[in-house]
XYZ file of C-alpha atoms in Angstrom:
591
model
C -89.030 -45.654 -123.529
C -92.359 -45.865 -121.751
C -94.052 -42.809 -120.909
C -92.945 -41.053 -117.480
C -95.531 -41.654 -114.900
C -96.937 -39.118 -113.373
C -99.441 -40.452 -111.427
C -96.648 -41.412 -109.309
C -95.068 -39.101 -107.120
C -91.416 -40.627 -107.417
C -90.847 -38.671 -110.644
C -91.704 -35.075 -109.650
C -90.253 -35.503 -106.083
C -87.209 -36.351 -107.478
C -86.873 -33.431 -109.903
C -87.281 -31.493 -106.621
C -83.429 -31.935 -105.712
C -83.416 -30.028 -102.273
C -86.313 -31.936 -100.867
C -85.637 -35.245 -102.495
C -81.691 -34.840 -100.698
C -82.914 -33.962 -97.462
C -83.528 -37.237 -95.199
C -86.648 -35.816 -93.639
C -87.928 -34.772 -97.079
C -88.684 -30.822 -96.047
C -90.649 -29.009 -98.815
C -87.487 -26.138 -99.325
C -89.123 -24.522 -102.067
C -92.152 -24.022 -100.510
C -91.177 -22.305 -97.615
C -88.625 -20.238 -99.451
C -91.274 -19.078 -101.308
C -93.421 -18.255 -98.134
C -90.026 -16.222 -96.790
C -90.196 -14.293 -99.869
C -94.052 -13.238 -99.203
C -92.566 -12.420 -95.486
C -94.693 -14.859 -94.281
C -92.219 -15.729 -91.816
C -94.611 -18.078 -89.052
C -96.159 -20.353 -91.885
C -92.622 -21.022 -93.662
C -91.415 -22.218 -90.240
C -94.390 -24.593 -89.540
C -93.942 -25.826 -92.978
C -90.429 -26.762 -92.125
C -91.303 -27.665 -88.123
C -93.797 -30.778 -90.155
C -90.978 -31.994 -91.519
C -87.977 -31.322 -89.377
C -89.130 -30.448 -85.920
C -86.303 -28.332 -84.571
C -86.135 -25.367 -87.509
C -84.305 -22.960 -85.576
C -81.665 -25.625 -84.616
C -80.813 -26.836 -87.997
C -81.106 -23.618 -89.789
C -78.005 -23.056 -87.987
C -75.947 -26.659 -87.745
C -77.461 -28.547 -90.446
C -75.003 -30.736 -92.265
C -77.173 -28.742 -95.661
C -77.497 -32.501 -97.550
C -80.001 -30.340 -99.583
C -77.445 -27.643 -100.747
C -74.965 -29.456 -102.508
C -78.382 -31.124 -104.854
C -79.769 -27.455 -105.091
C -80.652 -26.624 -108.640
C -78.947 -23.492 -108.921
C -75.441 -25.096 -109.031
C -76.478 -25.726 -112.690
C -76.745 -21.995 -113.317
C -73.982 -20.645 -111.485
C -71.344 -22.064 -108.781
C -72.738 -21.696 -105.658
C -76.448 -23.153 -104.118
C -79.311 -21.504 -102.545
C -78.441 -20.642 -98.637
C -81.248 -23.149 -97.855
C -80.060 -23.426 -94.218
C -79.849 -20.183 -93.436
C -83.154 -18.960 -94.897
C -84.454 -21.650 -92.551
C -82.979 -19.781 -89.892
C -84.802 -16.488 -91.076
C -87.864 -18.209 -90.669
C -87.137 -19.515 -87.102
C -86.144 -16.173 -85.905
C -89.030 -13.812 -87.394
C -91.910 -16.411 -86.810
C -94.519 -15.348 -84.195
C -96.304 -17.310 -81.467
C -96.941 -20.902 -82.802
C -98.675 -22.197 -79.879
C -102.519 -22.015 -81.872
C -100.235 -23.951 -84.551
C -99.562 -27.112 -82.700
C -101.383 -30.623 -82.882
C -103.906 -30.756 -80.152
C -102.976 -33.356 -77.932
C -106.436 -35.398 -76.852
C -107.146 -35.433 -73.319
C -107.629 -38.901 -73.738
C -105.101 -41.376 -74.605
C -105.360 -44.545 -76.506
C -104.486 -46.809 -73.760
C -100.724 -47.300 -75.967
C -97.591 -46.403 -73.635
C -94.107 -45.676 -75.618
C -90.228 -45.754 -73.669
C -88.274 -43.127 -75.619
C -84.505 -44.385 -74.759
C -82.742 -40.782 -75.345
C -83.784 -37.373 -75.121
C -81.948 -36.386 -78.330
C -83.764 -35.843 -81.595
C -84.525 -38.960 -82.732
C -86.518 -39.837 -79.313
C -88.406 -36.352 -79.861
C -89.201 -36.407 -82.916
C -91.141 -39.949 -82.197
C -92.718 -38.122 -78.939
C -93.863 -35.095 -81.495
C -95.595 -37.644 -83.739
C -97.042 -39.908 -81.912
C -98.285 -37.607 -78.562
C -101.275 -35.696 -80.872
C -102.870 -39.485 -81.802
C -103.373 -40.209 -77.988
C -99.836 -42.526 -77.368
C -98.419 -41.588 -73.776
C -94.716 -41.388 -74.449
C -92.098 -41.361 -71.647
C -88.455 -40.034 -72.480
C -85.554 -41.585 -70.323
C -82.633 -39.042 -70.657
C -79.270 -39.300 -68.451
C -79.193 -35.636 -68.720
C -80.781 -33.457 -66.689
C -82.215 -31.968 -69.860
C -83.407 -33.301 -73.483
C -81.630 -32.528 -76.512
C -79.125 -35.122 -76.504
C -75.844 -34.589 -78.742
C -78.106 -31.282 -80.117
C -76.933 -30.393 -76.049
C -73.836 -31.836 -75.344
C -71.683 -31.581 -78.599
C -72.691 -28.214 -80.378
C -70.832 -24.917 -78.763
C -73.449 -22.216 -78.146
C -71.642 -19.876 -80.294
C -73.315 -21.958 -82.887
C -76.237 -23.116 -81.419
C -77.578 -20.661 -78.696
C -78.971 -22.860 -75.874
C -82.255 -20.341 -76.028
C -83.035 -21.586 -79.726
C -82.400 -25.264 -78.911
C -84.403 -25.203 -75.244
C -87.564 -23.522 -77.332
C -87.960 -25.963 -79.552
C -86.997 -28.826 -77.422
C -89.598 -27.791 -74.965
C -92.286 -27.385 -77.790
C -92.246 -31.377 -77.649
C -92.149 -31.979 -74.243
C -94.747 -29.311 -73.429
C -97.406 -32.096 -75.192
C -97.514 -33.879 -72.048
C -94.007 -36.244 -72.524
C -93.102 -37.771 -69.432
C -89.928 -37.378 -68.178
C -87.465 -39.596 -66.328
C -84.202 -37.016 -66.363
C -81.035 -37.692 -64.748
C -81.046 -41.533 -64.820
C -78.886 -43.418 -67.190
C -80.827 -46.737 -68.156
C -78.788 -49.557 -67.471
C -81.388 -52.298 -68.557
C -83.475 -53.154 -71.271
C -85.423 -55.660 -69.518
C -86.065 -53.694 -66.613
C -87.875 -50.966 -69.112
C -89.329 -53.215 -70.818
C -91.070 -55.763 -67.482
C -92.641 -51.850 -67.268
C -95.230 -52.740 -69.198
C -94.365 -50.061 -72.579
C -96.174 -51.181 -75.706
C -93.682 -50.451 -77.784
C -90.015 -48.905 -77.037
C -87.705 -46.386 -79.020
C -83.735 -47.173 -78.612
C -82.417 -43.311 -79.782
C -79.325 -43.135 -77.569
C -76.728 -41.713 -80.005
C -73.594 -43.022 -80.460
C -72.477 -41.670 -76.853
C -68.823 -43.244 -77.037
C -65.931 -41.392 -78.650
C -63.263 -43.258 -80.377
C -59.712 -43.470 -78.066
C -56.603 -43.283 -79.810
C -54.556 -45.869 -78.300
C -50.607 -45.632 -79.179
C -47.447 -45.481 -77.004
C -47.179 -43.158 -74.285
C -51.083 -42.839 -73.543
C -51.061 -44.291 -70.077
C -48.188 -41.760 -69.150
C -49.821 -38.794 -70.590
C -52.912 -38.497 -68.399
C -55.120 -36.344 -68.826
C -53.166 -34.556 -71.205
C -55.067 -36.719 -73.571
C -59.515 -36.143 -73.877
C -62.273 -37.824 -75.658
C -63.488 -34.207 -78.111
C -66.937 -35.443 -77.137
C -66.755 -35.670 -73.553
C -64.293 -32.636 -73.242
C -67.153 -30.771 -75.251
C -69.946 -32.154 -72.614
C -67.595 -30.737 -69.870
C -67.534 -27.252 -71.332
C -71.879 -27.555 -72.055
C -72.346 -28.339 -68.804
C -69.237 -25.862 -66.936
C -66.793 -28.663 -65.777
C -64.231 -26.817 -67.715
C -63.902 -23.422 -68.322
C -60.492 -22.793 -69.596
C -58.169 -24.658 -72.089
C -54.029 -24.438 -71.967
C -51.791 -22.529 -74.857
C -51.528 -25.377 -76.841
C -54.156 -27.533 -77.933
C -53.967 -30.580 -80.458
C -57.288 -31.888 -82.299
C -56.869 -35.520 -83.773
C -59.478 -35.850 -86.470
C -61.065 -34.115 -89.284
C -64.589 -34.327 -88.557
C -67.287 -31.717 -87.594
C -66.546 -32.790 -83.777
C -63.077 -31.718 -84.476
C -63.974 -28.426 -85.950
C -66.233 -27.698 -82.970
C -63.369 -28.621 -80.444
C -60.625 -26.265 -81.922
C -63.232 -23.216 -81.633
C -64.085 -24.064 -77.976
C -60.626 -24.557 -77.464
C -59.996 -20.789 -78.908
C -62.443 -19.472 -76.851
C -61.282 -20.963 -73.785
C -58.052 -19.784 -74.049
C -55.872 -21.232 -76.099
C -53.356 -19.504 -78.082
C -52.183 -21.711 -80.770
C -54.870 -24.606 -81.791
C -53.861 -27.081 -84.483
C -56.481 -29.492 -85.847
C -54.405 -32.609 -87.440
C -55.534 -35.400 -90.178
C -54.046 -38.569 -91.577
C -56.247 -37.512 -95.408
C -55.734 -34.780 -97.421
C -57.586 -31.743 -96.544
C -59.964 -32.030 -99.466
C -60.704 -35.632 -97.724
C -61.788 -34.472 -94.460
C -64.954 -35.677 -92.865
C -65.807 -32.348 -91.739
C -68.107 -29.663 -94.208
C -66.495 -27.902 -95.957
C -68.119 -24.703 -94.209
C -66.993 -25.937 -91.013
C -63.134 -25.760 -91.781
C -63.689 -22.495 -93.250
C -65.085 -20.820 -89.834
C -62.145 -22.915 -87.895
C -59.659 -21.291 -90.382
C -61.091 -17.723 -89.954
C -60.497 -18.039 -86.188
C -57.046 -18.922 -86.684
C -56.966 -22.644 -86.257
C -54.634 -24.415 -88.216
C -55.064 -27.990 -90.112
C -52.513 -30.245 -91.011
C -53.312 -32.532 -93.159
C -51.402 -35.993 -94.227
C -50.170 -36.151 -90.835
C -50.127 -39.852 -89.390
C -49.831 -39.769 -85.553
C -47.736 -42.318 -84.076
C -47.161 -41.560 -80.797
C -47.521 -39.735 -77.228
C -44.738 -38.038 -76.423
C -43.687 -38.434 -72.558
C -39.771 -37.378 -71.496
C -38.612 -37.594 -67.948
C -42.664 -37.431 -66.673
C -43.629 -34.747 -68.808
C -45.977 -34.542 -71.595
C -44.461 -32.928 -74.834
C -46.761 -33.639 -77.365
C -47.610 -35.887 -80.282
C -45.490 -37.505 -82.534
C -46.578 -37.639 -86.348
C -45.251 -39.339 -90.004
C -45.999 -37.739 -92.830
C -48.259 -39.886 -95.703
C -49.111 -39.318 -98.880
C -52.435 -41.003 -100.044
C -53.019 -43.834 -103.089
C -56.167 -44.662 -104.535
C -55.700 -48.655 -105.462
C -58.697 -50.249 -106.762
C -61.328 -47.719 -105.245
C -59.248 -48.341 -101.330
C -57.501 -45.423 -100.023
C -54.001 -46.192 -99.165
C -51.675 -43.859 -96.807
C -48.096 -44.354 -97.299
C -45.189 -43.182 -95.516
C -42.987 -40.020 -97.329
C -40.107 -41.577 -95.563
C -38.833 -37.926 -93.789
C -38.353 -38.106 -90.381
C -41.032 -37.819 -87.927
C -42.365 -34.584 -86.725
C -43.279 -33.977 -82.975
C -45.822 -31.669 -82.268
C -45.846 -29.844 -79.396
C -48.796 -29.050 -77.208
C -50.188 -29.372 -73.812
C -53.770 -30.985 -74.810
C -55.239 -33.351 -77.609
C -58.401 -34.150 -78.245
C -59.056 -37.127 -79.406
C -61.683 -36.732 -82.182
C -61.385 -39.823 -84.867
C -65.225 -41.303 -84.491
C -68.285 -42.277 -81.925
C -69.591 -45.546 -81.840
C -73.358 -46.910 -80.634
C -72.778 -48.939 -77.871
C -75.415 -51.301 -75.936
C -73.838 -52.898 -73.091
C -76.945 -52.714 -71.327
C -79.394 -54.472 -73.620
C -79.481 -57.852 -72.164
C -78.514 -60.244 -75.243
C -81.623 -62.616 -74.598
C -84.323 -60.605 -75.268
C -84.844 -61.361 -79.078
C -82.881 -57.919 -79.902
C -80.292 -59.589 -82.189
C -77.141 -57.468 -83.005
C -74.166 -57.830 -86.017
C -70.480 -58.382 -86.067
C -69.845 -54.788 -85.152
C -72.444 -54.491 -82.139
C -75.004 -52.694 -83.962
C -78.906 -53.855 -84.106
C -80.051 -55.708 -86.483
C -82.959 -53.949 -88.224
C -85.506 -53.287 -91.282
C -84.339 -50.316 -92.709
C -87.644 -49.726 -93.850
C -89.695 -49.566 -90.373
C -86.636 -49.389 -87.653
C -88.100 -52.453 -86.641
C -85.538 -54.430 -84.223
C -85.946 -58.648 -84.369
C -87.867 -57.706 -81.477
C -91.276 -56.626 -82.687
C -91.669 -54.189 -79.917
C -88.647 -52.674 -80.261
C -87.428 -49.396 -82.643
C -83.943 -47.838 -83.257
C -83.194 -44.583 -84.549
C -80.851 -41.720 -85.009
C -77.147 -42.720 -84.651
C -78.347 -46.233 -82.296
C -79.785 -47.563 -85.461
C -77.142 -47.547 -88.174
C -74.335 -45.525 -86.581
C -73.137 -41.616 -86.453
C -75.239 -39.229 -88.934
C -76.056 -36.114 -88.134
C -79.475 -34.191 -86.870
C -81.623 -34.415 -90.197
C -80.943 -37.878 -90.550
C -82.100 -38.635 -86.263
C -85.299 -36.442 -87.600
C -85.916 -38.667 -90.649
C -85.671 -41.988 -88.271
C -88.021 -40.668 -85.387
C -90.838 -39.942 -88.167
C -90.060 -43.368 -89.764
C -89.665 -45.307 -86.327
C -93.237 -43.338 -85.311
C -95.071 -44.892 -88.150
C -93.938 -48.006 -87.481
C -94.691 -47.832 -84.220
C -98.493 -46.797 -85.100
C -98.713 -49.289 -87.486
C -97.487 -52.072 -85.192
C -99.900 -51.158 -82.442
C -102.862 -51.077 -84.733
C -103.316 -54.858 -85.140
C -105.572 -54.431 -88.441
C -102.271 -52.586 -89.947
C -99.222 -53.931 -91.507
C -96.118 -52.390 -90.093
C -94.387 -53.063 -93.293
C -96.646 -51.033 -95.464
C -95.037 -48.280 -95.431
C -97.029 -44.924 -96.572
C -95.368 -43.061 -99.592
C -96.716 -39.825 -98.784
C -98.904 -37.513 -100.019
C -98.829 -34.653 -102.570
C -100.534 -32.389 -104.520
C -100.254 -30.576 -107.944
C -101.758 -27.651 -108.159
C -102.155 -25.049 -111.277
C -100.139 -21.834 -110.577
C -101.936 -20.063 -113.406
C -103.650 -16.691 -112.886
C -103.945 -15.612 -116.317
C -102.590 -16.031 -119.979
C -98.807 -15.160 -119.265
C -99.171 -14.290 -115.050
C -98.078 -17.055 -112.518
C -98.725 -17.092 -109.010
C -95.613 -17.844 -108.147
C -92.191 -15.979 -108.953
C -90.981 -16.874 -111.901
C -87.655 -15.053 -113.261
C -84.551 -16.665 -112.422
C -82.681 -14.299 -110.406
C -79.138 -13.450 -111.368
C -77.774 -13.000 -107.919
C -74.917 -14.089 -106.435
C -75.091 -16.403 -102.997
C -75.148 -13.382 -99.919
C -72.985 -13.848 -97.383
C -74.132 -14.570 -93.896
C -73.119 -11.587 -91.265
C -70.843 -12.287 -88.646
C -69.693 -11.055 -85.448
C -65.926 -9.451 -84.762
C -63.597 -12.176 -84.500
C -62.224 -10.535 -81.508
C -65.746 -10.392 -79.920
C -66.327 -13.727 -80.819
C -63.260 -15.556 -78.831
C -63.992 -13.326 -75.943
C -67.321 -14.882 -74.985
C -68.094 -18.777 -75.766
C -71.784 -17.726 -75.561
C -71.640 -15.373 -78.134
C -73.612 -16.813 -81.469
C -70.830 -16.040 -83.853
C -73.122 -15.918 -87.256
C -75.690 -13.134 -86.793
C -78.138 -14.200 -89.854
C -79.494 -12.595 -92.990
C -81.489 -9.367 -92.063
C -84.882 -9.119 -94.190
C -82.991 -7.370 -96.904
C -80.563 -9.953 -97.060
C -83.033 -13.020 -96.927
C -85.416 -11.879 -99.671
C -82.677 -11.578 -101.967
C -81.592 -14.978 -101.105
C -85.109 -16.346 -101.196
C -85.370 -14.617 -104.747
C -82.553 -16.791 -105.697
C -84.376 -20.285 -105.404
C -85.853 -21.685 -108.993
C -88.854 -23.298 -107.545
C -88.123 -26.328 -108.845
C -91.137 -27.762 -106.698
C -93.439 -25.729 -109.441
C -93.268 -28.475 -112.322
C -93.304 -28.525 -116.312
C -96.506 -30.691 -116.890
C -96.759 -31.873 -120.216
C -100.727 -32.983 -121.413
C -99.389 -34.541 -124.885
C -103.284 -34.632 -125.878
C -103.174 -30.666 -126.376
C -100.081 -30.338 -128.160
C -100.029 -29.470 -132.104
C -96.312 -29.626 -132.559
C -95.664 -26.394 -133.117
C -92.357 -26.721 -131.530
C -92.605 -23.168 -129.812
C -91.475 -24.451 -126.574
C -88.514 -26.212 -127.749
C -87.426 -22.731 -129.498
C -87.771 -20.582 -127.030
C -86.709 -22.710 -123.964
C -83.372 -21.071 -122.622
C -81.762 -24.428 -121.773
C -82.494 -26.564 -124.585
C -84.040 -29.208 -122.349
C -86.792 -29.684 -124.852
C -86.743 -32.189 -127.622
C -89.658 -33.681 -130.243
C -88.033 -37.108 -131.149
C -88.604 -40.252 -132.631
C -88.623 -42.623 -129.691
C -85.996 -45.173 -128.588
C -84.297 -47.078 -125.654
C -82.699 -44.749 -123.170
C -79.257 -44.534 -123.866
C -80.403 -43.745 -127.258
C -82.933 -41.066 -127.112
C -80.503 -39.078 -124.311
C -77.641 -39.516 -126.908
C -79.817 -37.719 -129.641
C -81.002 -34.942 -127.075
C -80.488 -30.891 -127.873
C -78.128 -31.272 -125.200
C -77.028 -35.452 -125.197
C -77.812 -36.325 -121.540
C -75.536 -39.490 -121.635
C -73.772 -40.615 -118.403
C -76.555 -38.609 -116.180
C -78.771 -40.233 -113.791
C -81.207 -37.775 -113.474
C -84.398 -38.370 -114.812
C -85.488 -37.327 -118.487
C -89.315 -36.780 -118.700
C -90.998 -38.863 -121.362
C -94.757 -38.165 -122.994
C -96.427 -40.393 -124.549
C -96.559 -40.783 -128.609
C -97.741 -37.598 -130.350
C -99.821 -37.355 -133.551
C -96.569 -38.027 -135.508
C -95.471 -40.295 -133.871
C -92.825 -38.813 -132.173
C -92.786 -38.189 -128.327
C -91.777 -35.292 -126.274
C -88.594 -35.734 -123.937
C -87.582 -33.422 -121.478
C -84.207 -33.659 -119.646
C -85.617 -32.618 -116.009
C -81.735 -31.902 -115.381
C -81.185 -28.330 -116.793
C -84.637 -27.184 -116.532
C -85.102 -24.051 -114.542
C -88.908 -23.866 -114.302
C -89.009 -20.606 -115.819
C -92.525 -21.150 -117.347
C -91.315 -19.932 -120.669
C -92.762 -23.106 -122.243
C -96.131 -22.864 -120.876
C -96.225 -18.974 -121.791
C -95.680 -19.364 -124.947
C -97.659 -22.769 -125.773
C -100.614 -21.985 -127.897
C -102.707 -24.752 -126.320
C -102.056 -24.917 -122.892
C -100.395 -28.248 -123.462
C -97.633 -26.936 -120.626
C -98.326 -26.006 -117.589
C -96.528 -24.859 -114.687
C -98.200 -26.974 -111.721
C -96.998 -26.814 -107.860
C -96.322 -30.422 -106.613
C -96.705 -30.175 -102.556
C -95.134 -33.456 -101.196
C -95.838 -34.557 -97.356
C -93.421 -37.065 -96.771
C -95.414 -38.458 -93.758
C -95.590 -41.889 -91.706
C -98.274 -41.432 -89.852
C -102.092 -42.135 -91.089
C -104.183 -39.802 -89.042
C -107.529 -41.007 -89.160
């Protein structure tokens, strides 16, 4: 194999599984590590660069970074990488002597942000401090979008969500509230430079089977019954409520349900349980507040008798794997019927662009959705960007984040004529030395033996009895520096300068993993078949020097290496060293 590159930051960023999983790149590490020195307001500005809305997803974050986190390699369960993101949120101090200075005056560039959700802001935060003037159209009366209308405040207070939303309009964003855009063209004849499409995917999937018509409005869209409750068109729910789907929408519309009154809430799915859309977290808290999931449960039909609704009629299926296609097929017992005097339909959302006029060079594919460079957001239109659940279809927050940073620098790019919008930036990073003396590191560097803490939360009892009432209360400093101790700082990397090295071999004796290895070289399948520990079938890097005064080269399976520094202690020549790689995955090039 050919030595590992390290001049390029693909190979370290990758080894840094929590940041490389999240879509909006956070540094995790590095602001864990800033919890741990209780320096609370600079972890959550390190986290508010990369994910704008901290406080938010440290509390509904779909946690893409927790199922990569290194210390599921040590023991079973991850870092609490969400919630410590929450600790930050809630003990910061003022930020305002933080923020980008927006300049007085503006480039001359006007931007239509289509949305208020967080795609749309996310765009407005980046671009605002270079001197764009960016104007948000939002059918709402406020911005947010689905962060608004589809979370419960028992999970997201509407306090934590309104501060940070506000934090981006407060640079200046012009608003246009309460006005659903029913024209492309018309925005666009306005004159915008460029314009941002980051409507969501506002339109919830109906269930359409026998007896819908005669049910009524026994039978709700979960999204738009949700949007009721946000905004007080409904305030109470009936005995018995029925959820149709196994997403996190569905989870989210049995609790509200509870709270609102009803007694017995069943949440129903055609897959098995382990199959369910939703996290895994998610069907856990709808559990604990007695809600109760079916799986396997096919439903066939509305149940109407003599004019009144009964409830919902289901077969039972068993599921078959053929040929990598998931197959549900009858158990041939009879059906079972259901009873209940609501369902919520909760089975999908779907993008939809009725009013984007189709001759305006925005072309669109077989299923409705734009047709786009994934790499820029770039529609066939040149001056026109998607994002967020508009561009490729329902994600989740993170993901919206990721696409109003990418769809920014685009945007910059295309609007600076001397710039290519398709050269994409790869980000910057550092690697800096954490030594402070022969055997002393500046960061922490024993791996913790800890189990995962549990996050506090309220009485159940409590909880039902107010739908305002944030049900998990968060890790008190105690808590959260025992969590933070828990993280391996993976971001602090094994460098390897093969130039020092004498071959002593002490590393590869005293590393506790075995990840080590001094071997005659080979092709790749080869050399991870002769590791310490054979890395065959794993697609993780391995970490490659080059050849070595005999010849042989040094190989490092980045996999089951916990950073502990023990190699670079005990290395006679400083040929390890334990070196913090700080990656910035931004678009934009400031000047």
């Amino acid at each position: 194999m050919k030595p590992t590159n390290t001049s390029d930051p693909s190979h370290f960023h990758k080894v840094v599984d929590c940041q490389y999983a999240c879509p909006a790149h956070t540094p995790v590490p590095e602001y864990i590590r800033l919890i741990l020195a209780r320096r609370y307001t600079d972890s959550y500005m390190v986290n508010w660069e990369a994910n704008v809305f901290p406080g938010v997803l440290g509390r509904v974050c779909d946690r893409p970074c927790e199922p990569a986190c290194r210390r599921q390699r040590v023991e079973e369960k991850p870092v609490a990488i969400c919630r410590l993101k929450r600790v930050a949120a809630d003990n910061k101090e003022e930020i305002k002597d933080r923020l980008p200075i927006i300049p007085t005056k503006k480039n001359g560039k006007k931007i239509a942000l289509l949305g208020g959700g967080p795609a749309s802001l996310t765009v407005a935060r980046d671009l605002m401090p270079l001197g764009y003037e960016c104007t948000i159209f939002e059918r709402d009366a406020q911005a947010g979008g689905m962060m608004r209308t589809q979370i419960p405040s028992f999970r997201l207070p509407l306090t934590t969500l309104d501060s940070e939303v506000d934090v981006v309009l407060d640079m200046g964003v012009e608003r246009r509230f309460n006005g659903e855009v029913t024209s492309m063209k018309a925005v666009m004849d306005e004159g915008f430079d460029a314009v941002f499409v980051g409507t969501g995917a506002p339109s919830g999937r109906p269930l359409k089977m026998d007896g819908l018509e005669e049910a009524g409005d026994h039978v709700e869209i979960g999204i738009n019954w949700l949007a009721g409750v946000t905004f007080g068109h409904i305030k109470e729910a009936p005995k018995r409520v029925v959820v149709l789907g196994g997403g996190n929408t569905a989870m989210d519309c049995t609790r509200t349900a509870r709270r609102l009154g009803a007694q017995e809430v069943k949440a129903i799915v055609r897959s098995s349980y382990d199959e369910m859309k939703s996290s895994e977290w998610e069907r856990e808290d709808a559990m604990a507040e007695n809600v109760e999931i079916l799986p396997n449960h096919t439903p066939l039909r509305y149940v109407v008798e003599d004019g009144k609704f009964i409830g919902v009629e289901f077969d039972r299926v068993e599921t078959h794997w053929e040929k990598g296609k998931r197959k549900l097929i009858s158990t041939g017992e009879a059906p079972v019927l259901v009873e209940c005097d609501l369902v919520l339909v909760a089975i999908g959302q779907d993008a939809s662009f009725p009013w984007i006029e189709r001759n305006l060079g925005i072309d669109f594919d077989d299923w409705g959705m734009p047709v786009l460079n994934k790499d820029t957001l770039q529609s066939s239109n040149e001056k026109v960007f998607f994002g967020g659940d508009a561009a490729f279809g329902p994600e989740n927050i993170i993901t919206a984040v990721a696409h109003g940073h990418i769809a920014a620098g685009s945007i910059d790019r295309f609007l600076n004529k001397e710039k290519d919008v398709n050269a994409v930036p790869v980000g910057e990073y550092n690697l800096t030395s954490q030594k402070m003396g022969i055997h002393e590191w500046s960061y922490q560097s024993a791996v913790s033996n800890d189990p995962r803490n549990t996050v506090p939360v309220m009485n159940l009892e409590e909880a039902l009895a107010n739908i305002d009432a944030e049900v998990e209360l968060g890790f008190d400093e105690k808590l959260a520096l025992s969590e933070a101790a828990r993280c391996l700082s993976c971001d602090v990397q094994t460098v390897f300068l093969g130039e020092r090295c004498i071959e002593c071999v002490a590393c590869e004796d005293i590393c506790p993993m075995d990840c080590i290895n001094f071997i005659t070289n080979g092709d790749e399948d080869d050399l991870r078949s002769r590791l310490r520990v054979p890395a065959i079938g794993n697609d993780r890097d391995i970490y490659v020097s080059g050849k070595l005064k005999s010849r042989k080269i040094m190989v490092k399976d980045e996999d089951v290496c916990l950073h502990c520094g023990l190699c670079a202690e005990r290395c006679p020549t400083g040929a390890w060293d334990m070196q913090k790689f700080l990656f910035k995955a931004t678009q934009i090039e400031v000047a």
